[in-house]
């Protein structure tokens, strides 16, 4: 079972470059999320999606865009990378948005912006 | 205001001893879920245990139990008989019901180190 797969696992970008992180899930989940993890900050929500074609802003959305063109994929884009976006990015999915539903996480993407 | 507070940045425990990791939460919702995740040094997020706000009994999963005190708004994780493999970051998280589709909100985590 693949579960939630993130691509790539590591990336180094120069300031101002753009990139897209891909998240794919094979569990037919409706809900998908992008979080970033920084030391001492826990996981903070960037954007999320409650279904194909829908997206919503989370706690720290600035500098990121997302798209959910297919149910199984959730893309996170950085249009002009900044050193402040150096972080570990996690994608997650859940079957519903109901309060008792756990989220399943990908393995993370470590992004460094120099 | 923080929704999830984990006041212990780091904890040490002797192997085979029990340890409690603290978590307090803030919500005005009556329906909510509380989750604990483990993040070992390899980086993945592993779901450990869940407690619903209406659950009358504390959740247990093997060596993990959740000490749920609703009036105090606390959801502490208890790990019994600690093992070296329990050394990891532990995150408490909450999901509220107010809008029907709320994402998980995480605390800042506690780093647990198990000593042989």
PDB file of C-alpha atoms in Angstrom:
ATOM      1  CA  UNK A   1       0.000   0.000   0.000  1.00  0.00           C
ATOM      2  CA  UNK A   2       1.525   3.268  -1.126  1.00  0.00           C
ATOM      3  CA  UNK A   3      -0.776   5.512   0.940  1.00  0.00           C
ATOM      4  CA  UNK A   4       0.405   9.109   0.555  1.00  0.00           C
ATOM      5  CA  UNK A   5       3.430   9.716  -1.662  1.00  0.00           C
ATOM      6  CA  UNK A   6       5.313  12.988  -1.966  1.00  0.00           C
ATOM      7  CA  UNK A   7       7.634  13.938  -4.788  1.00  0.00           C
ATOM      8  CA  UNK A   8      10.444  14.947  -4.508  1.00  0.00           C
ATOM      9  CA  UNK A   9      11.902  13.938  -1.144  1.00  0.00           C
ATOM     10  CA  UNK A  10      14.657  16.559  -1.197  1.00  0.00           C
ATOM     11  CA  UNK A  11      15.188  19.747  -3.162  1.00  0.00           C
ATOM     12  CA  UNK A  12      17.517  22.714  -3.109  1.00  0.00           C
ATOM     13  CA  UNK A  13      16.291  25.893  -4.777  1.00  0.00           C
ATOM     14  CA  UNK A  14      17.855  29.253  -5.404  1.00  0.00           C
ATOM     15  CA  UNK A  15      16.003  32.327  -4.220  1.00  0.00           C
ATOM     16  CA  UNK A  16      13.466  33.348  -6.821  1.00  0.00           C
ATOM     17  CA  UNK A  17      13.150  29.964  -8.474  1.00  0.00           C
ATOM     18  CA  UNK A  18       9.840  28.200  -8.703  1.00  0.00           C
ATOM     19  CA  UNK A  19       8.895  24.600  -8.068  1.00  0.00           C
ATOM     20  CA  UNK A  20       5.951  22.296  -7.550  1.00  0.00           C
ATOM     21  CA  UNK A  21       5.624  19.618  -4.909  1.00  0.00           C
ATOM     22  CA  UNK A  22       3.410  16.718  -5.822  1.00  0.00           C
ATOM     23  CA  UNK A  23       1.285  14.747  -3.402  1.00  0.00           C
ATOM     24  CA  UNK A  24      -0.503  11.613  -4.525  1.00  0.00           C
ATOM     25  CA  UNK A  25      -2.795   9.389  -2.469  1.00  0.00           C
ATOM     26  CA  UNK A  26      -4.306   6.058  -3.441  1.00  0.00           C
ATOM     27  CA  UNK A  27      -6.888   5.766  -0.653  1.00  0.00           C
ATOM     28  CA  UNK A  28      -9.672   7.629  -2.475  1.00  0.00           C
ATOM     29  CA  UNK A  29      -9.642  10.301   0.218  1.00  0.00           C
ATOM     30  CA  UNK A  30     -11.653  13.462  -0.248  1.00  0.00           C
ATOM     31  CA  UNK A  31      -9.554  15.706   1.962  1.00  0.00           C
ATOM     32  CA  UNK A  32      -5.942  16.634   1.404  1.00  0.00           C
ATOM     33  CA  UNK A  33      -3.628  19.021   3.255  1.00  0.00           C
ATOM     34  CA  UNK A  34      -0.241  20.660   2.982  1.00  0.00           C
ATOM     35  CA  UNK A  35       1.689  21.427   6.179  1.00  0.00           C
ATOM     36  CA  UNK A  36       5.112  22.840   6.809  1.00  0.00           C
ATOM     37  CA  UNK A  37       7.272  21.852   9.755  1.00  0.00           C
ATOM     38  CA  UNK A  38       9.865  24.184  11.204  1.00  0.00           C
ATOM     39  CA  UNK A  39      11.971  23.592  14.323  1.00  0.00           C
ATOM     40  CA  UNK A  40      10.049  24.473  17.471  1.00  0.00           C
ATOM     41  CA  UNK A  41       6.902  25.336  15.513  1.00  0.00           C
ATOM     42  CA  UNK A  42       5.168  22.006  15.064  1.00  0.00           C
ATOM     43  CA  UNK A  43       3.197  21.511  11.869  1.00  0.00           C
ATOM     44  CA  UNK A  44       1.413  24.498  10.410  1.00  0.00           C
ATOM     45  CA  UNK A  45      -1.278  24.256   7.764  1.00  0.00           C
ATOM     46  CA  UNK A  46      -0.542  25.967   4.455  1.00  0.00           C
ATOM     47  CA  UNK A  47      -3.531  25.052   2.275  1.00  0.00           C
ATOM     48  CA  UNK A  48      -6.059  22.274   2.158  1.00  0.00           C
ATOM     49  CA  UNK A  49      -8.703  20.816  -0.116  1.00  0.00           C
ATOM     50  CA  UNK A  50     -12.059  19.287   0.705  1.00  0.00           C
ATOM     51  CA  UNK A  51     -12.522  17.731  -2.712  1.00  0.00           C
ATOM     52  CA  UNK A  52     -11.521  17.771  -6.341  1.00  0.00           C
ATOM     53  CA  UNK A  53     -11.449  21.304  -7.703  1.00  0.00           C
ATOM     54  CA  UNK A  54     -11.588  22.980  -4.271  1.00  0.00           C
ATOM     55  CA  UNK A  55      -8.876  24.593  -2.177  1.00  0.00           C
ATOM     56  CA  UNK A  56      -8.778  26.723   0.948  1.00  0.00           C
ATOM     57  CA  UNK A  57      -6.167  28.714   2.834  1.00  0.00           C
ATOM     58  CA  UNK A  58      -4.678  27.516   6.072  1.00  0.00           C
ATOM     59  CA  UNK A  59      -2.657  29.273   8.723  1.00  0.00           C
ATOM     60  CA  UNK A  60       0.402  30.200   6.606  1.00  0.00           C
ATOM     61  CA  UNK A  61      -0.674  30.432   2.930  1.00  0.00           C
ATOM     62  CA  UNK A  62       1.431  33.384   1.755  1.00  0.00           C
ATOM     63  CA  UNK A  63       3.924  32.559  -0.978  1.00  0.00           C
ATOM     64  CA  UNK A  64       2.223  29.281  -1.898  1.00  0.00           C
ATOM     65  CA  UNK A  65      -0.421  28.192  -4.338  1.00  0.00           C
ATOM     66  CA  UNK A  66      -2.188  24.864  -4.662  1.00  0.00           C
ATOM     67  CA  UNK A  67      -4.307  22.958  -7.117  1.00  0.00           C
ATOM     68  CA  UNK A  68      -6.484  19.855  -6.884  1.00  0.00           C
ATOM     69  CA  UNK A  69      -7.364  18.999 -10.456  1.00  0.00           C
ATOM     70  CA  UNK A  70      -7.649  15.303  -9.725  1.00  0.00           C
ATOM     71  CA  UNK A  71      -8.985  13.739  -6.552  1.00  0.00           C
ATOM     72  CA  UNK A  72      -5.826  11.757  -5.927  1.00  0.00           C
ATOM     73  CA  UNK A  73      -3.359  14.609  -6.434  1.00  0.00           C
ATOM     74  CA  UNK A  74      -2.682  17.808  -4.530  1.00  0.00           C
ATOM     75  CA  UNK A  75       0.016  20.129  -5.845  1.00  0.00           C
ATOM     76  CA  UNK A  76       1.854  22.774  -3.834  1.00  0.00           C
ATOM     77  CA  UNK A  77       3.559  25.519  -5.816  1.00  0.00           C
ATOM     78  CA  UNK A  78       6.174  28.051  -4.874  1.00  0.00           C
ATOM     79  CA  UNK A  79       6.242  30.778  -7.519  1.00  0.00           C
ATOM     80  CA  UNK A  80       9.280  32.672  -6.245  1.00  0.00           C
ATOM     81  CA  UNK A  81      11.087  30.781  -3.502  1.00  0.00           C
ATOM     82  CA  UNK A  82      12.446  32.658  -0.483  1.00  0.00           C
ATOM     83  CA  UNK A  83      14.862  31.465   2.219  1.00  0.00           C
ATOM     84  CA  UNK A  84      11.960  31.699   4.708  1.00  0.00           C
ATOM     85  CA  UNK A  85      10.361  28.820   2.823  1.00  0.00           C
ATOM     86  CA  UNK A  86      13.155  26.481   3.808  1.00  0.00           C
ATOM     87  CA  UNK A  87      11.257  23.807   5.664  1.00  0.00           C
ATOM     88  CA  UNK A  88      10.024  20.239   5.669  1.00  0.00           C
ATOM     89  CA  UNK A  89       6.721  19.947   3.837  1.00  0.00           C
ATOM     90  CA  UNK A  90       4.176  17.277   4.632  1.00  0.00           C
ATOM     91  CA  UNK A  91       1.158  16.275   2.656  1.00  0.00           C
ATOM     92  CA  UNK A  92      -1.692  14.468   4.385  1.00  0.00           C
ATOM     93  CA  UNK A  93      -5.065  13.086   3.469  1.00  0.00           C
ATOM     94  CA  UNK A  94      -8.196  11.942   5.271  1.00  0.00           C
ATOM     95  CA  UNK A  95     -11.333  10.171   4.176  1.00  0.00           C
ATOM     96  CA  UNK A  96     -13.590  12.857   5.578  1.00  0.00           C
ATOM     97  CA  UNK A  97     -13.345  16.172   7.396  1.00  0.00           C
ATOM     98  CA  UNK A  98     -15.308  14.850  10.328  1.00  0.00           C
ATOM     99  CA  UNK A  99     -13.682  15.570  13.642  1.00  0.00           C
ATOM    100  CA  UNK A 100     -12.987  11.932  14.462  1.00  0.00           C
ATOM    101  CA  UNK A 101     -11.064  11.135  11.309  1.00  0.00           C
ATOM    102  CA  UNK A 102      -7.326  10.646  11.431  1.00  0.00           C
ATOM    103  CA  UNK A 103      -5.015  11.981   8.749  1.00  0.00           C
ATOM    104  CA  UNK A 104      -2.425   9.922   6.905  1.00  0.00           C
ATOM    105  CA  UNK A 105       0.865  11.583   6.095  1.00  0.00           C
ATOM    106  CA  UNK A 106       3.414  11.365   3.343  1.00  0.00           C
ATOM    107  CA  UNK A 107       7.081  10.952   4.113  1.00  0.00           C
ATOM    108  CA  UNK A 108       7.848  14.654   3.784  1.00  0.00           C
ATOM    109  CA  UNK A 109       9.855  16.843   1.415  1.00  0.00           C
ATOM    110  CA  UNK A 110      12.887  18.668   2.718  1.00  0.00           C
ATOM    111  CA  UNK A 111      13.234  21.942   0.841  1.00  0.00           C
ATOM    112  CA  UNK A 112      16.197  24.269   1.181  1.00  0.00           C
ATOM    113  CA  UNK A 113      16.142  27.717  -0.421  1.00  0.00           C
ATOM    114  CA  UNK A 114      19.570  29.333  -0.724  1.00  0.00           C
TER     115      UNK A 114
ATOM    116  CA  UNK B   1      -4.328  31.889  21.187  1.00  0.00           C
ATOM    117  CA  UNK B   2      -2.807  28.488  20.687  1.00  0.00           C
ATOM    118  CA  UNK B   3      -5.294  25.732  20.263  1.00  0.00           C
ATOM    119  CA  UNK B   4      -2.865  22.996  21.288  1.00  0.00           C
ATOM    120  CA  UNK B   5      -0.205  23.536  23.939  1.00  0.00           C
ATOM    121  CA  UNK B   6       2.595  21.133  24.640  1.00  0.00           C
ATOM    122  CA  UNK B   7       4.638  22.633  27.451  1.00  0.00           C
ATOM    123  CA  UNK B   8       7.496  20.111  27.480  1.00  0.00           C
ATOM    124  CA  UNK B   9       9.963  20.781  24.652  1.00  0.00           C
ATOM    125  CA  UNK B  10      12.019  17.776  25.758  1.00  0.00           C
ATOM    126  CA  UNK B  11      11.661  14.829  28.104  1.00  0.00           C
ATOM    127  CA  UNK B  12      13.954  12.064  29.273  1.00  0.00           C
ATOM    128  CA  UNK B  13      12.817   8.691  30.538  1.00  0.00           C
ATOM    129  CA  UNK B  14      14.622   5.572  31.644  1.00  0.00           C
ATOM    130  CA  UNK B  15      14.032   2.464  29.588  1.00  0.00           C
ATOM    131  CA  UNK B  16      11.133   0.345  30.935  1.00  0.00           C
ATOM    132  CA  UNK B  17       9.713   3.290  32.891  1.00  0.00           C
ATOM    133  CA  UNK B  18       6.415   5.007  32.106  1.00  0.00           C
ATOM    134  CA  UNK B  19       6.293   8.595  30.853  1.00  0.00           C
ATOM    135  CA  UNK B  20       3.536  11.167  30.437  1.00  0.00           C
ATOM    136  CA  UNK B  21       3.602  13.761  27.689  1.00  0.00           C
ATOM    137  CA  UNK B  22       1.377  16.750  28.374  1.00  0.00           C
ATOM    138  CA  UNK B  23      -1.145  18.292  26.019  1.00  0.00           C
ATOM    139  CA  UNK B  24      -3.762  20.930  26.728  1.00  0.00           C
ATOM    140  CA  UNK B  25      -6.201  22.249  24.195  1.00  0.00           C
ATOM    141  CA  UNK B  26      -8.521  25.174  23.698  1.00  0.00           C
ATOM    142  CA  UNK B  27     -11.890  24.888  22.034  1.00  0.00           C
ATOM    143  CA  UNK B  28     -15.433  26.077  22.532  1.00  0.00           C
ATOM    144  CA  UNK B  29     -16.735  23.245  20.393  1.00  0.00           C
ATOM    145  CA  UNK B  30     -18.528  20.327  22.053  1.00  0.00           C
ATOM    146  CA  UNK B  31     -17.473  17.868  19.370  1.00  0.00           C
ATOM    147  CA  UNK B  32     -13.793  17.400  18.716  1.00  0.00           C
ATOM    148  CA  UNK B  33     -11.157  14.761  18.296  1.00  0.00           C
ATOM    149  CA  UNK B  34      -7.723  14.571  19.869  1.00  0.00           C
ATOM    150  CA  UNK B  35      -4.842  12.762  18.212  1.00  0.00           C
ATOM    151  CA  UNK B  36      -1.272  11.874  19.006  1.00  0.00           C
ATOM    152  CA  UNK B  37       1.372  11.364  16.336  1.00  0.00           C
ATOM    153  CA  UNK B  38       4.934  10.106  16.636  1.00  0.00           C
ATOM    154  CA  UNK B  39       7.737  11.393  14.443  1.00  0.00           C
ATOM    155  CA  UNK B  40      10.930   9.308  14.674  1.00  0.00           C
ATOM    156  CA  UNK B  41      14.247  10.604  13.415  1.00  0.00           C
ATOM    157  CA  UNK B  42      13.447   9.193   9.965  1.00  0.00           C
ATOM    158  CA  UNK B  43      10.827  11.929   9.673  1.00  0.00           C
ATOM    159  CA  UNK B  44       7.537  10.198   8.956  1.00  0.00           C
ATOM    160  CA  UNK B  45       4.394  10.988  10.935  1.00  0.00           C
ATOM    161  CA  UNK B  46       2.899   7.925  12.605  1.00  0.00           C
ATOM    162  CA  UNK B  47      -0.613   8.010  14.058  1.00  0.00           C
ATOM    163  CA  UNK B  48      -0.675   6.597  17.595  1.00  0.00           C
ATOM    164  CA  UNK B  49      -3.992   7.131  19.308  1.00  0.00           C
ATOM    165  CA  UNK B  50      -7.295   8.975  19.106  1.00  0.00           C
ATOM    166  CA  UNK B  51      -9.789  10.256  21.708  1.00  0.00           C
ATOM    167  CA  UNK B  52     -13.187  11.677  20.849  1.00  0.00           C
ATOM    168  CA  UNK B  53     -14.753  14.355  23.006  1.00  0.00           C
ATOM    169  CA  UNK B  54     -17.740  12.141  23.785  1.00  0.00           C
ATOM    170  CA  UNK B  55     -15.713   9.069  24.632  1.00  0.00           C
ATOM    171  CA  UNK B  56     -16.226   8.270  28.296  1.00  0.00           C
ATOM    172  CA  UNK B  57     -13.301   5.889  28.552  1.00  0.00           C
ATOM    173  CA  UNK B  58      -9.677   6.814  27.994  1.00  0.00           C
ATOM    174  CA  UNK B  59      -8.320   5.497  24.720  1.00  0.00           C
ATOM    175  CA  UNK B  60      -5.663   2.792  24.790  1.00  0.00           C
ATOM    176  CA  UNK B  61      -3.511   1.289  22.035  1.00  0.00           C
ATOM    177  CA  UNK B  62      -0.999  -1.225  23.276  1.00  0.00           C
ATOM    178  CA  UNK B  63       1.555   0.626  25.401  1.00  0.00           C
ATOM    179  CA  UNK B  64      -0.064   3.971  24.617  1.00  0.00           C
ATOM    180  CA  UNK B  65      -2.946   5.413  26.576  1.00  0.00           C
ATOM    181  CA  UNK B  66      -4.529   8.812  26.563  1.00  0.00           C
ATOM    182  CA  UNK B  67      -5.359  10.421  29.886  1.00  0.00           C
ATOM    183  CA  UNK B  68      -8.361  12.513  28.879  1.00  0.00           C
ATOM    184  CA  UNK B  69      -9.560  15.105  31.378  1.00  0.00           C
ATOM    185  CA  UNK B  70     -12.291  17.023  29.617  1.00  0.00           C
ATOM    186  CA  UNK B  71     -12.946  19.604  32.320  1.00  0.00           C
ATOM    187  CA  UNK B  72      -9.255  20.502  32.394  1.00  0.00           C
ATOM    188  CA  UNK B  73      -9.033  20.328  28.591  1.00  0.00           C
ATOM    189  CA  UNK B  74      -6.072  18.036  28.758  1.00  0.00           C
ATOM    190  CA  UNK B  75      -5.203  14.968  26.703  1.00  0.00           C
ATOM    191  CA  UNK B  76      -1.931  13.604  27.999  1.00  0.00           C
ATOM    192  CA  UNK B  77      -0.211  10.689  26.312  1.00  0.00           C
ATOM    193  CA  UNK B  78       1.074   7.955  28.605  1.00  0.00           C
ATOM    194  CA  UNK B  79       3.667   5.531  27.296  1.00  0.00           C
ATOM    195  CA  UNK B  80       4.191   2.526  29.524  1.00  0.00           C
ATOM    196  CA  UNK B  81       7.351   0.415  29.657  1.00  0.00           C
ATOM    197  CA  UNK B  82       9.383   2.804  27.472  1.00  0.00           C
ATOM    198  CA  UNK B  83      11.630   1.328  24.821  1.00  0.00           C
ATOM    199  CA  UNK B  84      14.629   2.811  23.055  1.00  0.00           C
ATOM    200  CA  UNK B  85      12.537   2.909  19.881  1.00  0.00           C
ATOM    201  CA  UNK B  86      10.134   5.330  21.562  1.00  0.00           C
ATOM    202  CA  UNK B  87      12.728   8.099  21.244  1.00  0.00           C
ATOM    203  CA  UNK B  88      11.049  10.549  18.877  1.00  0.00           C
ATOM    204  CA  UNK B  89       9.077  13.766  18.576  1.00  0.00           C
ATOM    205  CA  UNK B  90       5.478  13.472  19.726  1.00  0.00           C
ATOM    206  CA  UNK B  91       2.740  15.781  18.508  1.00  0.00           C
ATOM    207  CA  UNK B  92      -0.674  16.339  19.972  1.00  0.00           C
ATOM    208  CA  UNK B  93      -3.342  17.482  17.505  1.00  0.00           C
ATOM    209  CA  UNK B  94      -7.006  18.409  17.523  1.00  0.00           C
ATOM    210  CA  UNK B  95      -9.790  18.477  15.031  1.00  0.00           C
ATOM    211  CA  UNK B  96     -12.927  20.515  15.777  1.00  0.00           C
ATOM    212  CA  UNK B  97     -16.397  20.027  14.382  1.00  0.00           C
ATOM    213  CA  UNK B  98     -17.666  23.570  14.094  1.00  0.00           C
ATOM    214  CA  UNK B  99     -17.445  23.875  10.317  1.00  0.00           C
ATOM    215  CA  UNK B 100     -17.718  20.211   9.431  1.00  0.00           C
ATOM    216  CA  UNK B 101     -14.416  20.003   7.637  1.00  0.00           C
ATOM    217  CA  UNK B 102     -11.649  21.309   9.819  1.00  0.00           C
ATOM    218  CA  UNK B 103      -8.066  20.219   9.382  1.00  0.00           C
ATOM    219  CA  UNK B 104      -5.865  18.937  12.174  1.00  0.00           C
ATOM    220  CA  UNK B 105      -4.210  21.610  14.303  1.00  0.00           C
ATOM    221  CA  UNK B 106      -0.923  20.585  15.901  1.00  0.00           C
ATOM    222  CA  UNK B 107       1.007  21.512  18.983  1.00  0.00           C
ATOM    223  CA  UNK B 108       4.711  22.281  18.817  1.00  0.00           C
ATOM    224  CA  UNK B 109       5.717  18.844  19.942  1.00  0.00           C
ATOM    225  CA  UNK B 110       7.716  17.156  22.695  1.00  0.00           C
ATOM    226  CA  UNK B 111      10.996  15.417  22.013  1.00  0.00           C
ATOM    227  CA  UNK B 112      11.225  12.223  24.056  1.00  0.00           C
ATOM    228  CA  UNK B 113      14.563  10.595  24.689  1.00  0.00           C
ATOM    229  CA  UNK B 114      14.639   7.111  26.182  1.00  0.00           C
ATOM    230  CA  UNK B 115      17.810   6.294  28.087  1.00  0.00           C
ATOM    231  CA  UNK B 116      19.170   2.767  28.433  1.00  0.00           C
TER     232      UNK B 116
END
